Amino acid sequence: MTTTAPRDEQLWSRCDGCASLLYRKRLRRNLDVCPECGTHTRLDAPDRVAQLVDPDSFVPLPDRAVRVDPIDFVDALPYPHRLGAARASTGLDEAVLCGTARLGGHPVALAVMDFRFLGGSLGCAVGELITRTAERALADGVPLVLVTASGGARMQEGALSLMQMATVSQALAGLREAGLLTVSVVTDPTYGGVAASFATNTDVVLAESGARLGFAGPRVIRQVTGAALPEGFQTAEYLLRHGQVDMVVPRHALRGRLAALLAAAGAARRPTPPAPRPAAAGAPAVARPARDPWETVRTARHPGRPTTLDYLETAFDGFVELHGDRLGADCPAVVGGVARLDGRPVMVIGHQKGHTTAELVARNFGMASPAGHRKALRLMRLAARLRLPVVTLVDTPGADPGVAAEQQGQAAAIAENILALSVLPTPVVAVVTGEGGSGGALALAVADRVLMLEHAVYSVISPEGCAAILWPDSAAAPQAARALRLTGADLCRLGVVDELVPEPYPAAHGDPAGAAELLRRAVAANLAPLLTVPPATLVRRRRQRFRRFGAARSVDPSARATAPPRRAAVDDRPEVA
Ligand SMILES: [Zn+2]
């Protein structure tokens, strides 16, 4: 915002976005967001702290910046002159304000950068102060929130400023090892060495509306490449689409979003209360009167069937969606984030389909890309660090079979998830809610307890695909459906699934709210006994659970002559897997 005539300086400012003349008090009340066009004005660190934390809760860190000029830097002005001017004009020691506070009642350590101070540049003092804030978080056992606003490393301190990227990152690694949540709030602008370290290597990255973040600035990129930049390049929305940030949050919602994340991380760290055993949910591992498996396949694919986001609305509370694989994409076919189940924080990850054709297309029919699997992996690992149980909701025809998916390593992405889940040191409950299609389903279903909705299916291949290969006529899909043993009842008998979750009559799409309630009860009942099991025991049992499906047995040498040769269990046709 630009102030107008000196006389009106305190009363009016002009919006840089829409040029409206705004009454300053009104602008302030609106958290310095233009009420006309939504432009988010840059905030200095004291104002930012005041907006974010609970009133009167901020206590500055006792540490003070040391005045340094490590390389005797002089340009038009000696560096100490510039430092002195920045101090005088901002009233701050350095380009960051650090302290402890409460946010939504949750204790937190926070460091807030101030762009007015030499462009928020990262020098030795800034790096040291942020590192001490992280150390304070570790000592107090509380989460760390970093609010970034920076042009990058401070060139007046030469390579020593570059070293600060490593210093702060190491401190974040310590919090990661301790299972303490780290969150960065990226504000405009965040570039260079700050973007390439603590703005993005925290557990969760929030971007304030209007923020731009990048390693190189647009001017440099244009000079180097000579190319025009894409629409919205490096804006928060662009970064969200490309998997670089978890969410874009308007300023008025920042406090609430941070509080929700801190609540999830904080509650998970409290000792587990003796788990109340909810009334036994779900049918025993026996289905109701059998219907034709092909009919079950069609029910599992019914467009009115509740999706993962529907269940997150109904069976869970307080869902905060996290986005992106941090490598280049945010796959719409996989959704995930923190939520509460019966008041207990959990990480929920699931495939997302849709009810209309437009929704299905937008979600790629629930077929995850490698980015979707990598997003899921990121959230699983975050859950383990924060000691949050993981609940997965499986509903996919299979992993995305496209060319781009192959080029981006679909097979390896699935493989990595299966491996990671098999050693994840936190409880995992998987529920096949609709279609459990092949490796794409298993990538979310290596769990301590595997549940299946009454009319869901879980199969190595679609009945159509199987029919086309083996009959070979896709019209034989109903026969293939019967042959594949893909219903919940069959899979319970085979030990692949532990429990069936009943659905309201005739099926979940007829009564989504009822289905959600049955799902909630079943997940809670299956999760409760896992919460008190030590992580190492959980992992050992999970591995044993999946080991039992092996088909080999030790052969008694004397019996070998009479044993008939076993038919290979694995078909060599690549489509089958
Ligand atoms: Zn405006």
XYZ file of C-alpha atoms and ligand atoms in Angstrom:
578
model
C 0.000 0.000 0.000
C 1.214 3.451 -0.790
C 0.449 6.302 1.505
C -1.047 9.388 -0.098
C -0.438 13.011 0.914
C 1.736 13.408 4.036
C -1.123 15.018 5.907
C -3.349 11.979 5.373
C -0.522 9.529 5.961
C -2.075 7.846 8.962
C -5.594 7.929 7.611
C -5.588 6.701 4.037
C -3.568 4.421 1.800
C -3.858 3.472 -1.820
C -4.033 -0.231 -2.715
C -1.206 -1.401 -4.954
C -3.552 -3.972 -6.453
C -6.620 -1.962 -7.449
C -5.605 1.639 -6.644
C -8.595 2.047 -4.306
C -8.151 4.709 -1.665
C -8.646 2.884 1.621
C -9.280 4.105 5.106
C -6.310 2.782 7.071
C -8.267 1.663 10.090
C -10.557 -0.356 7.856
C -7.556 -1.904 6.141
C -6.052 -2.791 9.501
C -9.252 -4.398 10.685
C -9.109 -6.499 7.527
C -5.588 -7.717 8.485
C -4.034 -5.464 5.834
C -5.848 -7.229 3.031
C -7.550 -4.895 0.572
C -11.315 -5.276 1.108
C -11.882 -4.289 -2.529
C -9.552 -6.628 -4.436
C -8.044 -8.988 -1.845
C -4.450 -7.852 -2.332
C -2.401 -9.013 0.648
C -0.160 -6.156 1.771
C 3.250 -7.145 3.111
C 3.319 -7.318 6.901
C 6.281 -6.497 9.077
C 7.302 -9.080 11.649
C 5.704 -7.437 14.722
C 2.355 -7.087 12.930
C 2.558 -10.654 11.701
C 3.249 -11.976 15.185
C 0.337 -9.929 16.548
C -2.013 -11.388 13.941
C -0.969 -14.995 14.428
C -0.460 -15.689 18.104
C -2.790 -15.559 21.102
C -2.908 -12.081 22.698
C -0.039 -11.322 25.097
C 1.476 -14.773 24.655
C 4.564 -13.830 22.621
C 7.833 -13.910 24.552
C 10.882 -12.900 22.506
C 13.874 -15.190 22.648
C 16.542 -13.825 24.992
C 19.152 -14.124 22.251
C 20.226 -10.985 20.436
C 21.861 -10.648 17.063
C 25.589 -10.001 17.098
C 26.719 -7.264 14.753
C 28.928 -8.917 12.172
C 30.703 -7.883 9.014
C 32.626 -11.072 8.363
C 34.055 -10.143 4.965
C 34.373 -6.343 5.386
C 31.923 -5.891 2.580
C 31.680 -2.530 0.860
C 29.582 -1.574 -2.129
C 28.286 1.967 -2.475
C 28.071 1.959 1.317
C 29.952 -0.115 3.890
C 27.779 -3.005 5.116
C 27.687 -1.776 8.759
C 26.089 1.462 7.520
C 23.361 -0.486 5.774
C 22.823 -2.612 8.865
C 22.579 0.471 11.065
C 20.062 2.085 8.714
C 17.943 -1.085 8.665
C 17.962 -1.195 12.449
C 16.971 2.425 12.734
C 14.142 2.198 10.232
C 12.638 -1.083 11.470
C 13.340 -0.985 15.186
C 14.538 -4.574 14.856
C 17.972 -6.061 15.559
C 17.844 -8.210 12.507
C 15.575 -9.491 9.713
C 13.827 -11.993 11.938
C 11.746 -11.852 15.092
C 11.932 -15.004 17.223
C 10.161 -16.176 20.320
C 7.744 -18.531 21.953
C 3.985 -18.081 22.068
C 0.667 -19.837 22.136
C -1.356 -20.191 18.987
C -4.942 -21.314 19.395
C -3.876 -22.350 22.899
C -1.020 -24.540 21.630
C 2.553 -23.750 22.692
C 4.843 -23.038 19.781
C 8.234 -21.583 18.938
C 8.212 -19.208 16.024
C 10.522 -17.155 13.853
C 9.047 -14.472 11.628
C 11.127 -12.821 8.940
C 10.825 -9.125 8.116
C 11.315 -8.108 4.506
C 11.868 -4.451 5.394
C 15.212 -5.380 6.958
C 17.640 -5.690 4.013
C 15.066 -7.617 2.009
C 14.690 -10.241 4.725
C 18.060 -11.572 3.687
C 19.540 -14.597 5.417
C 22.833 -13.731 7.077
C 24.816 -15.259 9.935
C 22.709 -13.565 12.609
C 19.379 -14.490 11.013
C 20.513 -18.095 10.572
C 21.710 -18.271 14.159
C 18.503 -16.792 15.577
C 16.270 -19.163 13.595
C 18.488 -22.081 14.617
C 18.150 -21.074 18.278
C 14.393 -20.885 17.846
C 14.427 -24.438 16.485
C 16.618 -25.532 19.399
C 14.178 -23.915 21.776
C 11.325 -25.856 20.139
C 13.319 -29.051 20.604
C 14.112 -28.276 24.245
C 10.481 -27.416 25.008
C 9.116 -30.280 22.917
C 6.859 -27.949 20.940
C 6.242 -27.420 17.203
C 8.150 -24.807 15.216
C 6.477 -22.281 12.918
C 8.595 -20.257 10.485
C 7.147 -17.321 8.563
C 9.366 -16.544 5.598
C 9.777 -13.319 3.612
C 13.162 -13.033 1.984
C 15.060 -12.242 -1.168
C 17.549 -14.974 -0.282
C 20.997 -15.236 1.250
C 22.697 -12.006 2.348
C 25.416 -11.321 -0.209
C 27.178 -8.858 2.080
C 28.206 -11.856 4.199
C 29.496 -13.912 1.296
C 29.627 -17.687 1.497
C 29.029 -17.542 5.247
C 25.423 -16.588 4.511
C 25.144 -19.631 2.283
C 26.217 -21.814 5.200
C 23.127 -20.653 7.113
C 20.950 -22.741 4.808
C 22.709 -25.805 6.178
C 22.724 -24.570 9.778
C 18.977 -24.041 9.915
C 18.259 -27.234 7.971
C 20.250 -29.255 10.490
C 18.190 -27.807 13.288
C 15.018 -28.799 11.410
C 16.415 -32.300 11.009
C 16.725 -32.488 14.802
C 13.042 -31.641 15.183
C 12.177 -34.203 12.542
C 14.045 -36.907 14.466
C 12.228 -35.907 17.630
C 8.839 -36.129 15.927
C 8.070 -32.441 16.411
C 6.011 -30.715 13.753
C 7.664 -28.014 11.659
C 5.552 -25.669 9.547
C 6.609 -22.882 7.249
C 4.295 -20.098 6.233
C 5.560 -18.751 2.941
C 4.716 -15.074 2.466
C 5.514 -12.697 -0.355
C 8.252 -12.803 -1.467
C 10.320 -15.879 -0.570
C 13.294 -16.548 -2.839
C 16.802 -17.919 -3.155
C 18.515 -19.547 -0.210
C 15.513 -19.235 2.080
C 13.233 -20.844 -0.505
C 15.800 -23.580 -1.008
C 16.071 -24.416 2.681
C 13.742 -23.792 5.609
C 10.850 -22.353 3.609
C 10.369 -25.713 1.928
C 12.060 -28.448 3.966
C 9.606 -28.301 6.833
C 6.915 -30.963 7.332
C 4.096 -28.765 6.117
C 4.356 -25.742 3.815
C 1.541 -23.179 3.826
C 1.598 -20.381 1.275
C -0.226 -17.189 2.078
C -2.509 -15.984 -0.726
C -0.529 -13.776 -3.069
C 2.847 -15.181 -2.001
C 5.479 -15.902 -4.607
C 8.190 -18.457 -3.985
C 11.052 -19.639 -6.124
C 14.733 -20.389 -6.179
C 15.578 -17.990 -8.993
C 13.583 -14.824 -9.524
C 11.523 -14.280 -12.687
C 13.920 -11.650 -14.064
C 16.891 -14.016 -13.809
C 14.972 -16.872 -15.384
C 13.870 -14.699 -18.300
C 17.433 -13.515 -18.838
C 18.863 -17.018 -18.774
C 16.221 -18.799 -20.812
C 14.958 -15.976 -23.013
C 11.540 -17.595 -22.685
C 8.257 -16.075 -21.590
C 7.139 -17.368 -18.201
C 3.874 -19.268 -17.754
C 0.782 -17.478 -16.450
C 0.922 -17.157 -12.678
C 4.486 -18.501 -12.542
C 5.762 -18.916 -8.952
C 2.508 -17.733 -7.396
C 1.035 -19.670 -4.493
C -1.675 -21.189 -6.700
C 0.892 -22.225 -9.309
C 3.023 -23.860 -6.607
C 0.015 -25.735 -5.270
C -0.755 -27.150 -8.721
C 2.858 -28.249 -9.059
C 3.007 -30.038 -5.761
C 5.292 -27.588 -3.968
C 3.054 -26.410 -1.135
C 0.411 -28.110 0.983
C -2.169 -25.369 0.751
C -2.788 -21.760 -0.135
C -4.320 -19.922 2.783
C -5.828 -16.427 2.800
C -4.516 -14.319 5.652
C -7.735 -14.374 7.660
C -7.625 -18.205 7.723
C -3.908 -18.626 8.573
C -4.325 -18.655 12.317
C -7.097 -21.242 12.160
C -5.189 -23.516 9.815
C -2.049 -23.348 11.946
C -4.063 -24.027 15.095
C -5.633 -27.109 13.488
C -2.213 -28.474 12.500
C -0.763 -27.770 15.944
C -3.760 -29.459 17.558
C -3.190 -32.609 15.506
C 0.513 -32.724 16.306
C -0.003 -31.859 19.971
C -2.774 -34.326 20.704
C -0.832 -37.141 19.091
C 2.073 -36.551 21.448
C 0.018 -36.837 24.597
C 0.083 -40.299 26.126
C -2.520 -42.572 24.668
C -5.476 -42.776 27.038
C -6.814 -46.252 27.685
C -8.720 -46.890 24.527
C -12.465 -47.091 25.067
C -13.670 -50.124 23.186
C -16.481 -48.943 20.966
C -19.353 -51.341 20.507
C -18.161 -54.056 18.180
C -18.764 -52.767 14.714
C -19.176 -54.678 11.582
C -20.215 -58.128 10.791
C -17.976 -61.038 11.585
C -16.026 -62.233 8.624
C -19.111 -63.726 7.048
C -21.146 -61.959 4.405
C -24.878 -61.628 4.092
C -26.646 -63.877 1.600
C -24.475 -64.067 -1.453
C -25.192 -62.005 -4.490
C -23.508 -62.485 -7.809
C -19.945 -61.126 -7.694
C -20.501 -59.224 -10.929
C -23.359 -57.392 -9.272
C -20.987 -56.531 -6.423
C -18.464 -55.197 -8.946
C -21.144 -52.917 -10.362
C -22.187 -51.766 -6.905
C -18.563 -51.053 -5.980
C -18.350 -48.798 -9.045
C -21.693 -47.046 -8.506
C -21.220 -43.316 -9.117
C -23.300 -42.474 -6.058
C -21.028 -44.442 -3.755
C -19.419 -42.232 -1.078
C -15.913 -41.116 -1.989
C -12.941 -40.529 0.293
C -13.758 -36.815 0.553
C -17.367 -37.728 1.426
C -16.147 -39.933 4.275
C -13.761 -37.202 5.412
C -16.776 -34.892 5.697
C -18.917 -37.395 7.540
C -16.980 -40.110 9.348
C -14.085 -37.812 10.316
C -13.871 -34.262 11.713
C -11.613 -31.299 11.138
C -9.961 -32.510 7.934
C -7.036 -30.331 6.868
C -5.980 -31.377 3.392
C -2.271 -31.453 2.562
C -1.141 -31.292 -1.034
C 1.767 -32.108 -3.291
C 4.659 -34.501 -3.734
C 7.280 -31.673 -3.495
C 8.732 -32.917 -6.776
C 6.502 -31.346 -9.368
C 2.855 -32.299 -9.080
C -0.216 -32.626 -6.942
C -2.150 -35.698 -8.021
C -5.915 -35.137 -7.753
C -6.616 -38.879 -7.571
C -5.118 -39.122 -4.087
C -6.238 -36.920 -1.199
C -4.824 -36.822 2.289
C -4.288 -34.829 5.413
C -4.844 -34.706 9.124
C -8.306 -35.267 10.564
C -9.901 -36.518 13.764
C -11.645 -39.823 14.302
C -13.674 -39.836 17.510
C -11.550 -36.900 18.657
C -8.240 -38.630 17.980
C -5.927 -37.109 15.345
C -5.148 -39.408 12.433
C -3.584 -39.102 8.997
C -6.123 -40.073 6.351
C -4.994 -40.921 2.819
C -7.328 -42.168 0.138
C -8.104 -42.424 -3.548
C -10.611 -39.860 -4.751
C -13.068 -40.585 -7.551
C -16.193 -38.433 -7.904
C -19.899 -38.628 -8.585
C -20.227 -36.826 -11.914
C -18.346 -37.343 -15.151
C -16.662 -33.972 -14.708
C -15.526 -34.898 -11.199
C -14.310 -38.304 -12.336
C -12.302 -36.787 -15.178
C -10.840 -34.135 -12.868
C -9.781 -36.905 -10.457
C -8.508 -39.211 -13.213
C -11.124 -41.770 -12.064
C -9.187 -42.312 -8.851
C -6.148 -43.641 -10.713
C -3.099 -42.301 -8.936
C -0.083 -40.993 -10.814
C 3.433 -41.478 -9.440
C 2.982 -38.030 -7.870
C -0.089 -39.343 -6.070
C 1.861 -42.252 -4.658
C 4.684 -39.937 -3.637
C 2.254 -37.571 -1.938
C 0.827 -40.535 -0.047
C 4.345 -41.591 0.920
C 5.176 -38.108 2.193
C 2.063 -38.098 4.363
C 2.690 -41.622 5.696
C 6.186 -40.648 6.784
C 4.939 -37.428 8.321
C 2.320 -39.407 10.230
C 4.989 -41.734 11.593
C 7.128 -38.812 12.729
C 4.200 -37.179 14.473
C 3.010 -40.523 15.886
C -0.303 -40.248 14.112
C -2.053 -43.472 13.108
C -2.702 -43.805 9.382
C -6.120 -44.628 7.936
C -6.238 -45.350 4.218
C -9.384 -45.475 2.111
C -8.858 -47.511 -1.039
C -11.057 -46.900 -4.076
C -9.274 -47.152 -7.398
C -9.632 -49.105 -10.627
C -5.827 -49.262 -10.502
C -2.800 -47.008 -10.783
C -2.686 -44.568 -13.708
C -1.552 -46.630 -16.733
C -0.551 -43.653 -18.934
C 2.700 -42.948 -20.765
C 3.569 -40.011 -18.528
C 3.052 -42.180 -15.448
C 5.507 -44.738 -16.821
C 8.050 -42.044 -17.618
C 7.765 -40.703 -14.088
C 8.385 -44.084 -12.522
C 4.953 -45.477 -11.687
C 6.288 -48.920 -10.859
C 8.984 -47.619 -8.554
C 6.568 -45.233 -6.875
C 4.164 -48.069 -6.030
C 7.038 -50.273 -4.937
C 8.374 -47.625 -2.595
C 4.984 -47.160 -0.920
C 4.572 -50.878 -0.352
C 8.005 -51.045 1.202
C 7.510 -47.923 3.300
C 4.166 -49.149 4.638
C 5.660 -52.497 5.559
C 8.037 -50.779 7.992
C 5.997 -47.716 8.990
C 6.298 -47.392 12.794
C 2.720 -46.299 13.421
C -0.638 -48.116 13.283
C -2.152 -48.443 9.810
C -5.765 -49.396 9.119
C -6.795 -49.751 5.479
C -10.377 -49.862 4.265
C -11.280 -50.901 0.731
C -14.335 -48.700 0.269
C -15.077 -49.309 -3.414
C -12.730 -50.774 -5.985
C -9.455 -52.198 -4.762
C -7.677 -52.411 -8.090
C -4.366 -54.190 -8.272
C -1.007 -52.671 -7.291
C -2.526 -49.221 -7.118
C -4.723 -50.444 -4.272
C -1.954 -52.310 -2.485
C 0.144 -49.121 -2.507
C -2.256 -47.873 0.174
C -3.240 -51.187 1.724
C -0.240 -52.776 3.425
C -1.796 -52.368 6.848
C -2.117 -53.865 10.316
C -5.832 -54.316 9.732
C -7.381 -54.516 6.277
C -11.122 -53.912 6.198
C -13.473 -54.011 3.298
C -16.917 -52.569 2.837
C -19.583 -55.178 2.262
C -20.045 -54.337 -1.425
C -16.462 -53.406 -2.255
C -14.190 -55.565 -4.395
C -10.433 -56.139 -4.257
C -8.713 -57.803 -7.148
C -5.428 -58.355 -8.948
C -7.053 -57.272 -12.215
C -10.410 -55.939 -13.368
C -12.890 -58.632 -14.435
C -12.951 -57.080 -17.923
C -9.171 -57.198 -18.167
C -9.053 -60.749 -16.904
C -11.787 -61.854 -19.310
C -10.029 -60.258 -22.270
C -6.854 -62.150 -21.508
C -8.096 -65.526 -20.408
C -11.482 -66.155 -22.086
C -10.581 -64.144 -24.303
C -13.614 -61.961 -24.583
C -14.396 -59.031 -22.343
C -18.065 -60.066 -22.450
C -16.995 -62.835 -20.096
C -16.364 -60.243 -17.361
C -19.189 -61.578 -15.142
C -17.654 -65.058 -15.319
C -14.238 -63.610 -14.583
C -15.684 -61.721 -11.620
C -16.897 -65.018 -10.169
C -13.577 -66.730 -10.845
C -11.398 -64.000 -9.347
C -12.757 -64.329 -5.777
C -12.818 -60.576 -5.406
C -15.653 -60.065 -2.930
C -15.186 -59.274 0.712
C -16.550 -62.645 1.789
C -14.066 -64.482 -0.415
C -11.160 -62.341 0.706
C -12.006 -62.809 4.380
C -11.898 -66.550 3.827
C -8.518 -66.184 2.102
C -7.193 -64.074 4.967
C -6.449 -61.092 2.700
C -9.095 -59.063 4.526
C -9.630 -59.089 8.284
C -13.161 -57.771 8.593
C -16.155 -56.759 6.525
C -17.792 -53.424 7.239
C -21.534 -53.727 6.711
C -23.335 -51.259 4.463
C -26.868 -49.929 4.848
C -29.387 -51.748 2.679
C -29.179 -51.980 -0.285
C -25.690 -50.395 -0.423
C -23.657 -47.380 0.666
C -24.916 -45.126 -2.150
C -28.487 -45.467 -0.836
C -27.554 -44.089 2.599
C -24.159 -42.359 2.580
C -24.556 -41.033 6.128
C -25.368 -44.493 7.442
C -22.418 -45.946 5.554
C -20.124 -43.289 7.041
C -21.268 -44.122 10.564
C -20.609 -47.833 10.054
C -17.191 -47.037 8.593
C -16.337 -44.737 11.502
C -17.254 -47.378 14.063
C -15.307 -50.103 12.269
C -12.155 -48.030 11.854
C -12.264 -46.828 15.465
C -12.773 -50.355 16.774
C -9.890 -51.719 14.707
C -7.575 -48.837 15.486
C -8.074 -48.791 19.250
C -6.212 -52.020 20.098
C -3.294 -51.005 17.833
C -2.634 -47.745 19.664
C -1.036 -49.406 22.662
C 1.182 -51.768 20.665
C 4.856 -50.712 20.580
C 5.858 -49.633 17.051
C 8.468 -52.379 16.661
C 5.871 -55.017 17.517
C 3.395 -53.484 15.102
C 5.915 -53.630 12.276
C 6.893 -57.206 13.082
C 3.280 -58.366 13.140
C 2.462 -56.462 9.957
C 5.285 -58.202 8.161
C 4.143 -61.572 9.472
C 0.611 -60.792 8.313
C 1.794 -60.337 4.740
C 4.304 -63.152 4.926
C 1.594 -65.739 5.445
C 0.434 -65.530 1.827
C 3.601 -67.140 0.502
C 3.127 -70.470 -1.223
C 6.434 -72.237 -0.806
C 7.008 -74.940 1.748
C 10.083 -76.891 2.695
C 10.056 -80.112 0.801
C 10.900 -83.363 2.528
C 13.576 -84.886 0.232
C 12.072 -88.350 0.601
C 8.708 -87.082 -0.566
C 10.031 -85.233 -3.578
C 9.676 -88.151 -5.939
C 5.963 -88.440 -5.326
C 5.084 -84.734 -5.101
C 3.415 -83.549 -8.304
C 5.099 -80.562 -9.947
C 3.436 -77.399 -8.723
C 1.915 -75.136 -11.299
C 3.584 -71.768 -11.323
C 1.581 -69.433 -9.127
C 2.458 -66.421 -11.193
C 1.261 -66.053 -14.742
C 3.931 -64.747 -17.070
C 1.536 -62.481 -18.929
C 2.511 -58.978 -17.849
C -1.076 -57.661 -17.864
C -2.036 -59.944 -15.043
C -0.044 -58.177 -12.392
Zn -7.189 -3.421 -3.721
